[in-house]
Structures are given as structure tokens and as C-alpha cells.
Amino acid sequence: MIAKTKVIHGSKQVEKIVKTTNSLPTIRYVDPDFVYLAITNARCPEGESYVKPGDKVKVGQVVGLRKGPFFEQPIHATVSGEVVGTVKKFHRSGKLTEFIQVKNDKKDSFYKTLKERTPEQIAKLTREDFVQITKDMALVGLGGSSFPTYIKFQTKDPIDTILINAVECEPFLSADHRLILEFPFRILRGITYAQQAFGAKRAVICIKKKYKDLYDTLTAAIARHPEFNIEVKKVGNYYPQGWEIELIKSGLGVSVPTGVLPAKLGIMVFNVSTIVGLYKAVRYNMPVVKRNFTITGTGVNVPQNFRVRVGTSIKELIDYSKGYKGDENKVLILGGPMMGANLVRDDAVITKTCTSCIILNENKETEEPCVRCASCVYSCPAGLQPVAIMQAVKNNDKEALKGKLNIRACILCGMCSYTCTSKIHLTDYCRKAKKMAM
């Protein structure tokens, strides 16, 4: 019998890897010889560099500008040192992109704009101040969305609840898990800053109910600060629990209608890593120069978490993890296995929105004709018809995609491909369909 799939089943080997990376302390790898800063990204197809070879830069200095369709984003140096030039590297989008290469002098000299604000100064910040700070620091959704945070702060809707996404719902990932265990105060303080900006009285941190260590850590930290109106909510262990709509329903019991922004219901959602980025931006006027990153999978010898400098080469972390395991061909996924981007080479760079690199031994599967089992339909969290979407793409039926098939509601979660009994790459068709419907 075909039924709705909500759990991504991993082998005992995968479960062992995740348990290990969740429990091992994070390795600090914050002094690479070189860092690489992307001039463009998926949201900003245009950009320019403000520096030339030989220029000296400091941590936090603006070295370029990315240009999106309705916003601009400064590019900050993540180390101090000397500009080497520009090089081509692979971006988290899977595309070959131009990067500014900086040789790290390992002195961590900070640019003049980095300064610590006192609690009294922070208490006086207005909503407009938070908008300007997050805009200047180029803070974006660090869970992978890369949506500019300052735009969230510009909402005119009254916000009464801040919801923190800390479920990290895709298999293999554990960077946020370690972030919570190691930096709970930064998370709590960042939440209070968000509450202050919006005037929100309530904040809820959502974690998977199976992670007792996270619950204990967060509740103990909150107990030390009774003045914080923050609670921890245990939610389901299923996928895609991290989807904003599903998270709001599980965490707050609120159903968000299709096409309605959560802000209209008085809710503002942030990823837990973004909240730490907010803490650093407000407290120290510092952009995101470091982040947690997971190297994991069955194809690497020592899966583990790193605290890395943004702009670090993934190849360096693979080498630090004792290299590739076995002689089989490898599959590299930047991000989660369900929604991540496939890499053709390990010559890729960690940007501020990169969460992980999953390395798997290649396991080729043969795609077979659709048997109309409807597994993809039953399991689609957005209630779509992936097979019909695939057929519309093949027929170039843009009107159907925009209309009755409602491809804009697709979140590209990968569940249709995962559940397909014929091993059809339905998510790829959905990705093409979204582009066709633009």
C-alpha cells in the first residue's frame, strides 16, 4: 500500500555518523592560508570588486558589492591580509563563479567599523537602527535561503512572536546542533535583539523532540536569564519539519494559508544560525566572518563539524578529515542531501549560507518509466502533483504550471524524488518548472 512518507530513512551507518558528529566538539579551522569571497551569488547575479591585487584589507572591510534585483549587498573581508586577485571557484549554487582571493596574514586585524556596543547603547536601538545594521553587515538567512535579513526588519506588520528554526531537518546535518550546544547564550541574546526590534513579547525555539541534549542546554541557559521570555518547543522528527509553514504549524499551532506571509499573522521566523549572526552584528557591528560547517557522509574518513572562516576551501576540510574513504567514485553535495547542490569537483568555497558538504560513495540507479503509483503525490508536503508537473515540463505547458499545477508552491524539498519507486528525478523537473513559470 502506498502511503505518505514523512521520514527519511538512513542506514545504521548513516545514523551512527550523525550521532558522532552531533556529539563531537567542533573543530576550529579559522586560519586558512587563503580565503575566497564570491563577487556574485544566486540572489545577486551582478557584482563588482572594490580592491585590486596588492591591496591590504582588514576583517570586516567592504571589498565589493553584489547587486540583486531589488537590493544591494556589501562584500566583507573575512580575514586580514593581501588581495591576490580574482579566481574562478565553485559556488554553493553549483556554478563556477568569480571570487576575490585574499592571502591571510593571520593577524586578524579588524577594520575600523568593528566596535562593541554597550548594553545601554543596544537598548536604545530603534527598528530603523536594526534595519541599517543588518543591511550594512549584509546579514542573510544562514540556513541556506540567503534572503536579506534587513528586509524582514522592514515589515510594517505588527509582530508578536519570534520563531527560531533549529530543527535542522535534513539527514546528515549537524552544524546547527553543535552551534546550539556551544553557543547558547549568543542564540538567546540574538533572540532578545529580534524581540526588541519588533516589540515582540514572545519567542519560541523549535528543536526536534529526539534531541534531549539540545533541550537540556537551552532550558538551562534560559533558566539563568528569567528576564528572557523565551521557550523551547519540541517538534516532530519528520521531514520537512524545517519548512517554514510546517514549523509554524508544529511550533505555534498556527496554519499559514497559501500565499500569506507569516508576518501577516504576527510571526517572524529566523534560522538559529541567522540569530547568532544578528547577535554579532548588533553587539560588535561584525558581519558573518565565521560559521559552523559539517563535513560528513559515507565517503569521507572522519565526518565532523568545523568552525570555519567564510571563504575557506572545502578541499582543505576534506583533507583535514583524513580524505576520501574507499576507492569508489564520490558524489559531493553542498547542503543537505534532499535540497543541496551537486558539485562536480571539490574545488568549492564555503560561503556564509553553506551548511555542509556531504560526501557519498557513488551508487548508480537506473531510472524506469513511471508506474503511476502516486507515491510522490501522497508525500508532497505542499499537496502538488509532481508527475503532472513533469509531464507539463515535457510538453512545455507553462500555463498549466502557473495555473492548476501551482508550481510556485513547490519548495523543492526533494521528497518526490526520494519516494519515487521508479527512481525518476522529479525534483529536477520541478526545478525546471519553476524557471519556466517565472
Short mmCIF file of C-alpha atoms in Angstrom, two decimals:
data_model
loop_
_atom_site.label_atom_id
_atom_site.label_comp_id
_atom_site.label_asym_id
_atom_site.label_seq_id
_atom_site.Cartn_x
_atom_site.Cartn_y
_atom_site.Cartn_z
CA MET A 1 0.00 0.00 0.00
CA ILE A 2 1.29 3.44 -0.93
CA ALA A 3 1.27 5.88 1.98
CA LYS A 4 2.54 9.34 2.82
CA THR A 5 6.29 9.34 3.52
CA LYS A 6 7.44 11.71 6.27
CA VAL A 7 10.63 10.07 7.50
CA ILE A 8 13.90 9.93 5.56
CA HIS A 9 15.27 6.51 6.34
CA GLY A 10 19.02 6.23 6.73
CA SER A 11 21.13 3.14 7.18
CA LYS A 12 22.60 2.25 10.56
CA GLN A 13 25.88 3.58 9.18
CA VAL A 14 24.29 6.97 8.46
CA GLU A 15 22.65 7.08 11.89
CA LYS A 16 26.00 6.32 13.51
CA ILE A 17 27.66 9.15 11.55
CA VAL A 18 25.02 11.67 12.63
CA LYS A 19 25.24 10.57 16.27
CA THR A 20 29.01 11.00 16.13
CA THR A 21 29.01 14.46 14.51
CA ASN A 22 26.29 15.62 16.93
CA SER A 23 28.37 14.61 19.93
CA LEU A 24 31.94 15.54 18.93
CA PRO A 25 33.18 19.06 19.76
CA THR A 26 33.50 21.40 16.80
CA ILE A 27 36.97 21.72 15.27
CA ARG A 28 38.19 25.32 14.89
CA TYR A 29 39.60 25.83 11.40
CA VAL A 30 39.68 29.61 11.25
CA ASP A 31 43.15 30.37 9.87
CA PRO A 32 43.33 29.12 6.27
CA ASP A 33 46.17 30.45 4.14
CA PHE A 34 43.68 31.92 1.66
CA VAL A 35 40.01 32.84 1.61
CA TYR A 36 37.80 33.37 -1.42
CA LEU A 37 34.95 35.90 -1.46
CA ALA A 38 32.21 35.47 -4.07
CA ILE A 39 31.53 38.56 -6.18
CA THR A 40 28.09 37.27 -7.20
CA ASN A 41 25.65 34.69 -5.84
CA ALA A 42 22.27 33.14 -6.62
CA ARG A 43 20.31 36.19 -5.41
CA CYS A 44 22.78 38.76 -6.78
CA PRO A 45 23.71 37.92 -10.38
CA GLU A 46 25.83 41.08 -10.72
CA GLY A 47 28.67 42.42 -8.61
CA GLU A 48 31.89 44.38 -8.55
CA SER A 49 35.17 44.30 -6.67
CA TYR A 50 36.49 47.40 -4.92
CA VAL A 51 40.01 46.01 -4.49
CA LYS A 52 42.94 45.14 -6.73
CA PRO A 53 45.95 42.81 -6.38
CA GLY A 54 48.33 44.03 -3.69
CA ASP A 55 45.72 45.90 -1.65
CA LYS A 56 45.76 45.34 2.09
CA VAL A 57 42.44 44.54 3.75
CA LYS A 58 41.17 44.01 7.29
CA VAL A 59 38.45 41.83 8.81
CA GLY A 60 35.06 43.39 8.19
CA GLN A 61 36.23 45.77 5.47
CA VAL A 62 33.93 46.18 2.47
CA VAL A 63 35.79 44.87 -0.58
CA GLY A 64 33.00 44.78 -3.13
CA LEU A 65 29.28 44.96 -3.80
CA ARG A 66 26.75 42.37 -5.00
CA LYS A 67 23.70 43.61 -6.87
CA GLY A 68 20.33 41.89 -6.71
CA PRO A 69 17.06 42.78 -8.46
CA PHE A 70 15.78 44.88 -5.51
CA PHE A 71 18.70 45.16 -3.11
CA GLU A 72 22.47 45.51 -2.89
CA GLN A 73 24.79 43.58 -0.61
CA PRO A 74 28.27 44.62 0.53
CA ILE A 75 31.04 42.01 0.39
CA HIS A 76 33.16 41.91 3.55
CA ALA A 77 36.69 40.61 4.02
CA THR A 78 36.68 37.68 6.45
CA VAL A 79 40.42 37.80 7.18
CA SER A 80 43.08 40.50 7.20
CA GLY A 81 45.78 40.23 4.58
CA GLU A 82 46.63 40.98 0.97
CA VAL A 83 44.42 40.74 -2.11
CA VAL A 84 45.91 38.29 -4.61
CA GLY A 85 43.39 38.82 -7.40
CA THR A 86 40.30 37.06 -8.71
CA VAL A 87 39.90 33.35 -9.42
CA LYS A 88 37.16 31.01 -10.59
CA LYS A 89 35.77 28.64 -7.95
CA PHE A 90 32.58 26.66 -7.46
CA HIS A 91 29.83 28.45 -5.55
CA ARG A 92 27.19 26.81 -3.29
CA SER A 93 24.79 27.07 -6.23
CA GLY A 94 27.00 24.56 -8.07
CA LYS A 95 28.05 27.21 -10.59
CA LEU A 96 31.57 28.33 -11.44
CA THR A 97 31.83 31.86 -10.02
CA GLU A 98 34.41 34.62 -9.76
CA PHE A 99 35.91 35.09 -6.29
CA ILE A 100 38.25 37.64 -4.73
CA GLN A 101 41.28 35.76 -3.36
CA VAL A 102 42.84 37.12 -0.16
CA LYS A 103 46.06 35.84 1.40
CA ASN A 104 45.53 35.58 5.15
CA ASP A 105 48.20 37.33 7.25
CA LYS A 106 46.71 35.55 10.29
CA LYS A 107 46.81 38.72 12.37
CA ASP A 108 43.01 39.19 12.49
CA SER A 109 43.32 42.95 12.24
CA PHE A 110 39.82 44.43 12.43
CA TYR A 111 38.53 47.22 10.26
CA LYS A 112 37.57 50.48 12.00
CA THR A 113 33.83 49.82 11.64
CA LEU A 114 34.01 46.87 14.05
CA LYS A 115 33.18 48.13 17.51
CA GLU A 116 31.45 46.73 20.56
CA ARG A 117 28.16 48.31 21.57
CA THR A 118 27.38 48.54 25.26
CA PRO A 119 24.11 47.09 26.62
CA GLU A 120 22.93 50.66 27.18
CA GLN A 121 23.60 51.56 23.54
CA ILE A 122 21.84 48.44 22.31
CA ALA A 123 18.80 49.15 24.48
CA LYS A 124 18.36 52.47 22.65
CA LEU A 125 18.39 50.95 19.15
CA THR A 126 15.23 51.51 17.12
CA ARG A 127 13.70 49.33 14.41
CA GLU A 128 15.33 51.61 11.84
CA ASP A 129 18.70 51.04 13.53
CA PHE A 130 18.28 47.27 13.25
CA VAL A 131 17.40 47.65 9.57
CA GLN A 132 20.55 49.67 8.93
CA ILE A 133 22.83 47.39 10.96
CA THR A 134 21.68 44.18 9.24
CA LYS A 135 21.85 45.91 5.85
CA ASP A 136 25.38 47.22 6.42
CA MET A 137 26.53 43.85 7.74
CA ALA A 138 24.90 42.01 4.80
CA LEU A 139 23.18 39.56 7.14
CA VAL A 140 21.09 36.97 5.30
CA GLY A 141 19.27 33.74 6.06
CA LEU A 142 22.13 31.43 7.06
CA GLY A 143 20.07 28.26 6.91
CA GLY A 144 20.50 28.40 3.14
CA SER A 145 17.81 30.82 1.99
CA SER A 146 20.22 33.79 1.81
CA PHE A 147 17.23 36.17 1.98
CA PRO A 148 18.38 39.62 3.22
CA THR A 149 17.54 39.97 6.92
CA TYR A 150 17.11 43.73 6.79
CA ILE A 151 14.07 43.28 4.55
CA LYS A 152 12.41 41.24 7.30
CA PHE A 153 13.04 44.06 9.74
CA GLN A 154 11.32 46.48 7.35
CA THR A 155 7.92 44.80 7.66
CA LYS A 156 5.05 47.11 8.62
CA ASP A 157 3.06 44.24 10.14
CA PRO A 158 2.95 44.03 13.97
CA ILE A 159 4.99 41.05 15.16
CA ASP A 160 4.21 39.40 18.49
CA THR A 161 6.13 36.11 18.15
CA ILE A 162 9.70 35.33 17.07
CA LEU A 163 10.04 31.71 15.93
CA ILE A 164 13.51 30.16 15.74
CA ASN A 165 14.09 27.28 13.33
CA ALA A 166 16.61 24.95 15.00
CA VAL A 167 15.31 21.61 13.72
CA GLU A 168 17.97 21.01 11.01
CA CYS A 169 15.62 18.52 9.41
CA GLU A 170 17.69 17.09 6.53
CA PRO A 171 19.71 13.88 7.04
CA PHE A 172 23.44 14.09 7.89
CA LEU A 173 23.41 17.74 9.01
CA SER A 174 24.63 18.68 12.49
CA ALA A 175 26.25 22.14 12.23
CA ASP A 176 23.33 23.88 13.97
CA HIS A 177 23.22 21.11 16.57
CA ARG A 178 26.76 21.89 17.67
CA LEU A 179 26.12 25.64 17.42
CA ILE A 180 23.32 25.34 19.98
CA LEU A 181 25.38 23.21 22.36
CA GLU A 182 28.40 25.52 22.17
CA PHE A 183 26.88 29.00 21.87
CA PRO A 184 23.50 29.01 23.65
CA PHE A 185 23.99 32.50 25.12
CA ARG A 186 24.64 34.04 21.70
CA ILE A 187 21.41 32.46 20.49
CA LEU A 188 19.36 33.74 23.42
CA ARG A 189 20.82 37.23 23.25
CA GLY A 190 20.28 37.36 19.47
CA ILE A 191 16.64 36.41 20.04
CA THR A 192 16.20 39.26 22.52
CA TYR A 193 17.58 41.66 19.93
CA ALA A 194 14.97 40.44 17.43
CA GLN A 195 12.27 40.81 20.08
CA GLN A 196 13.43 44.34 20.80
CA ALA A 197 13.40 45.30 17.13
CA PHE A 198 9.87 44.05 16.54
CA GLY A 199 8.47 44.72 20.00
CA ALA A 200 7.64 41.01 20.18
CA LYS A 201 6.73 39.73 23.64
CA ARG A 202 7.19 36.03 22.88
CA ALA A 203 9.90 33.86 21.35
CA VAL A 204 9.88 30.12 20.65
CA ILE A 205 12.87 27.94 19.71
CA CYS A 206 11.84 24.78 17.84
CA ILE A 207 14.01 21.66 18.09
CA LYS A 208 13.43 18.02 17.21
CA LYS A 209 11.96 16.16 20.15
CA LYS A 210 14.55 13.39 19.92
CA TYR A 211 17.41 15.73 20.88
CA LYS A 212 17.36 15.80 24.66
CA ASP A 213 20.83 17.39 24.78
CA LEU A 214 19.57 20.46 22.92
CA TYR A 215 16.53 20.76 25.15
CA ASP A 216 18.61 20.49 28.31
CA THR A 217 21.18 23.02 27.08
CA LEU A 218 18.64 25.61 26.02
CA THR A 219 16.36 25.28 29.04
CA ALA A 220 19.36 25.55 31.39
CA ALA A 221 20.55 28.68 29.60
CA ILE A 222 17.06 30.23 29.73
CA ALA A 223 16.81 29.42 33.45
CA ARG A 224 19.84 31.64 34.04
CA HIS A 225 18.02 34.53 32.39
CA PRO A 226 14.44 34.58 33.70
CA GLU A 227 14.04 38.06 32.19
CA PHE A 228 14.01 36.45 28.71
CA ASN A 229 10.52 35.45 27.55
CA ILE A 230 11.81 32.53 25.50
CA GLU A 231 10.53 28.95 25.44
CA VAL A 232 11.77 25.74 23.84
CA LYS A 233 9.29 23.71 21.82
CA LYS A 234 9.85 20.07 20.85
CA VAL A 235 8.51 19.35 17.38
CA GLY A 236 8.37 16.28 15.14
CA ASN A 237 11.37 14.35 13.88
CA TYR A 238 9.96 14.07 10.37
CA TYR A 239 10.91 15.73 7.09
CA PRO A 240 10.36 18.53 6.07
CA GLN A 241 9.75 19.79 9.60
CA GLY A 242 12.10 22.70 8.86
CA TRP A 243 9.77 24.07 6.15
CA GLU A 244 8.53 27.41 7.47
CA ILE A 245 4.84 26.61 7.05
CA GLU A 246 5.19 23.22 8.74
CA LEU A 247 7.33 24.67 11.51
CA ILE A 248 4.78 27.36 12.35
CA LYS A 249 2.01 24.77 12.49
CA SER A 250 4.03 22.42 14.73
CA GLY A 251 5.60 25.10 16.90
CA LEU A 252 2.71 27.51 17.33
CA GLY A 253 -0.38 25.63 16.19
CA VAL A 254 -1.00 28.25 13.50
CA SER A 255 -1.88 27.33 9.91
CA VAL A 256 -0.50 29.76 7.35
CA PRO A 257 -2.71 29.96 4.24
CA THR A 258 -1.03 29.56 0.86
CA GLY A 259 0.42 32.82 -0.37
CA VAL A 260 0.22 34.55 3.03
CA LEU A 261 3.43 35.75 4.69
CA PRO A 262 3.82 34.68 8.34
CA ALA A 263 4.32 38.34 9.24
CA LYS A 264 0.67 38.92 8.38
CA LEU A 265 -0.14 36.59 11.27
CA GLY A 266 2.26 38.32 13.65
CA ILE A 267 5.06 35.74 13.25
CA MET A 268 8.67 36.27 12.19
CA VAL A 269 10.87 33.22 11.57
CA PHE A 270 14.66 33.10 11.78
CA ASN A 271 17.14 30.25 11.40
CA VAL A 272 19.21 29.68 14.53
CA SER A 273 22.48 30.49 12.71
CA THR A 274 20.98 33.75 11.46
CA ILE A 275 20.15 34.68 15.05
CA VAL A 276 23.81 34.19 16.02
CA GLY A 277 24.72 36.38 13.05
CA LEU A 278 22.30 39.00 14.37
CA TYR A 279 23.95 38.85 17.79
CA LYS A 280 27.40 39.50 16.29
CA ALA A 281 26.09 42.28 14.02
CA VAL A 282 24.33 44.15 16.83
CA ARG A 283 26.85 43.56 19.63
CA TYR A 284 30.05 44.03 17.64
CA ASN A 285 28.97 45.56 14.32
CA MET A 286 30.54 42.49 12.74
CA PRO A 287 29.46 40.75 9.54
CA VAL A 288 29.40 36.96 9.32
CA VAL A 289 33.07 36.01 9.07
CA LYS A 290 32.80 32.53 10.63
CA ARG A 291 30.19 29.82 10.64
CA ASN A 292 29.65 26.17 11.60
CA PHE A 293 30.06 23.71 8.75
CA THR A 294 29.67 19.92 8.53
CA ILE A 295 31.89 17.57 6.52
CA THR A 296 30.10 14.25 6.56
CA GLY A 297 28.92 11.20 4.65
CA THR A 298 29.92 7.63 3.97
CA GLY A 299 32.67 8.71 1.56
CA VAL A 300 34.92 10.64 3.98
CA ASN A 301 37.13 9.08 6.63
CA VAL A 302 36.35 11.36 9.60
CA PRO A 303 32.95 13.09 9.48
CA GLN A 304 32.99 16.11 11.78
CA ASN A 305 31.91 19.70 12.36
CA PHE A 306 34.12 22.74 11.85
CA ARG A 307 34.01 26.37 12.88
CA VAL A 308 35.38 27.89 9.69
CA ARG A 309 36.25 31.23 8.19
CA VAL A 310 33.79 32.17 5.44
CA GLY A 311 35.70 31.77 2.18
CA THR A 312 37.54 28.58 3.17
CA SER A 313 38.12 25.90 0.54
CA ILE A 314 36.11 22.74 1.13
CA LYS A 315 39.03 20.69 -0.18
CA GLU A 316 41.09 21.79 2.85
CA LEU A 317 38.42 20.48 5.23
CA ILE A 318 38.21 17.17 3.37
CA ASP A 319 41.98 16.79 3.68
CA TYR A 320 41.77 17.67 7.40
CA SER A 321 39.11 14.95 7.72
CA LYS A 322 41.65 12.34 6.53
CA GLY A 323 40.46 12.46 2.93
CA TYR A 324 38.12 10.30 0.93
CA LYS A 325 37.13 6.87 2.18
CA GLY A 326 37.49 3.99 -0.25
CA ASP A 327 38.30 3.90 -3.95
CA GLU A 328 34.76 4.32 -5.27
CA ASN A 329 33.71 7.38 -7.26
CA LYS A 330 32.35 10.10 -4.99
CA VAL A 331 29.22 12.20 -5.05
CA LEU A 332 29.60 15.62 -3.38
CA ILE A 333 26.53 17.53 -2.22
CA LEU A 334 26.81 21.09 -0.94
CA GLY A 335 23.98 21.47 1.56
CA GLY A 336 21.55 18.73 2.59
CA PRO A 337 21.03 15.53 0.58
CA MET A 338 17.41 16.49 -0.20
CA MET A 339 17.83 20.12 -1.27
CA GLY A 340 21.56 20.60 -1.77
CA ALA A 341 23.52 21.22 -4.98
CA ASN A 342 25.70 18.58 -6.60
CA LEU A 343 29.36 19.50 -7.04
CA VAL A 344 31.36 18.24 -9.99
CA ARG A 345 34.65 18.97 -8.16
CA ASP A 346 35.71 19.56 -4.57
CA ASP A 347 37.17 22.91 -5.64
CA ALA A 348 34.31 24.74 -3.93
CA VAL A 349 34.18 27.55 -1.38
CA ILE A 350 32.23 27.92 1.84
CA THR A 351 30.03 31.00 1.66
CA LYS A 352 28.08 32.36 4.63
CA THR A 353 24.99 30.31 3.65
CA CYS A 354 26.78 26.96 3.27
CA THR A 355 25.84 24.46 5.97
CA SER A 356 27.61 21.27 4.93
CA CYS A 357 29.30 19.12 2.33
CA ILE A 358 28.07 15.54 2.15
CA ILE A 359 30.41 13.03 0.51
CA LEU A 360 28.92 9.74 -0.60
CA ASN A 361 30.21 6.73 -2.46
CA GLU A 362 28.52 6.70 -5.85
CA ASN A 363 25.54 4.35 -6.16
CA LYS A 364 24.13 4.47 -9.66
CA GLU A 365 20.42 3.76 -10.06
CA THR A 366 18.51 3.17 -13.28
CA GLU A 367 15.54 5.41 -13.95
CA GLU A 368 12.46 3.46 -15.03
CA PRO A 369 9.10 4.53 -16.53
CA CYS A 370 6.51 5.99 -14.17
CA VAL A 371 4.11 3.30 -12.87
CA ARG A 372 1.52 5.84 -11.66
CA CYS A 373 1.85 4.68 -8.06
CA ALA A 374 1.24 8.25 -6.75
CA SER A 375 3.96 7.97 -4.10
CA CYS A 376 5.12 11.48 -4.98
CA VAL A 377 1.60 12.88 -4.74
CA TYR A 378 0.90 11.33 -1.33
CA SER A 379 4.21 12.55 0.09
CA CYS A 380 4.37 16.08 -1.30
CA PRO A 381 4.15 18.43 1.72
CA ALA A 382 2.75 21.19 -0.50
CA GLY A 383 -0.02 18.95 -1.92
CA LEU A 384 1.23 19.11 -5.51
CA GLN A 385 1.28 16.56 -8.35
CA PRO A 386 4.95 16.06 -9.31
CA VAL A 387 4.25 13.60 -12.14
CA ALA A 388 1.81 16.01 -13.75
CA ILE A 389 4.41 18.76 -13.34
CA MET A 390 6.99 16.54 -15.07
CA GLN A 391 4.61 15.97 -17.98
CA ALA A 392 3.86 19.69 -18.27
CA VAL A 393 7.60 20.43 -18.44
CA LYS A 394 7.99 17.86 -21.23
CA ASN A 395 5.02 19.44 -23.06
CA ASN A 396 6.28 23.00 -22.40
CA ASP A 397 2.87 23.77 -20.87
CA LYS A 398 3.69 26.96 -18.98
CA GLU A 399 0.07 27.88 -18.42
CA ALA A 400 -0.65 24.63 -16.58
CA LEU A 401 2.45 25.10 -14.41
CA LYS A 402 1.39 28.62 -13.46
CA GLY A 403 -2.26 27.66 -13.03
CA LYS A 404 -3.73 24.37 -11.90
CA LEU A 405 -0.39 22.71 -11.12
CA ASN A 406 0.65 25.68 -8.92
CA ILE A 407 4.39 25.11 -9.29
CA ARG A 408 5.12 28.30 -7.34
CA ALA A 409 4.04 26.45 -4.18
CA CYS A 410 6.81 23.86 -4.64
CA ILE A 411 9.56 24.15 -2.01
CA LEU A 412 11.98 21.81 -3.86
CA CYS A 413 12.23 19.61 -0.77
CA GLY A 414 13.21 16.53 -2.80
CA MET A 415 10.55 14.30 -1.29
CA CYS A 416 9.07 13.39 -4.69
CA SER A 417 12.41 12.07 -5.96
CA TYR A 418 13.07 10.26 -2.68
CA THR A 419 9.73 8.42 -2.70
CA CYS A 420 9.59 7.64 -6.44
CA THR A 421 9.58 3.87 -6.92
CA SER A 422 10.88 4.34 -10.49
CA LYS A 423 13.85 6.50 -9.41
CA ILE A 424 12.74 9.43 -11.57
CA HIS A 425 14.44 12.72 -10.72
CA LEU A 426 11.14 14.54 -10.22
CA THR A 427 12.69 17.36 -8.22
CA ASP A 428 14.79 18.29 -11.25
CA TYR A 429 11.61 18.61 -13.28
CA CYS A 430 10.08 20.77 -10.55
CA ARG A 431 13.17 22.97 -10.58
CA LYS A 432 12.87 23.38 -14.37
CA ALA A 433 9.15 24.04 -13.99
CA LYS A 434 9.73 26.89 -11.54
CA LYS A 435 12.08 28.54 -14.04
CA MET A 436 9.56 28.06 -16.86
CA ALA A 437 6.81 29.67 -14.78
CA MET A 438 8.81 32.80 -13.92
#
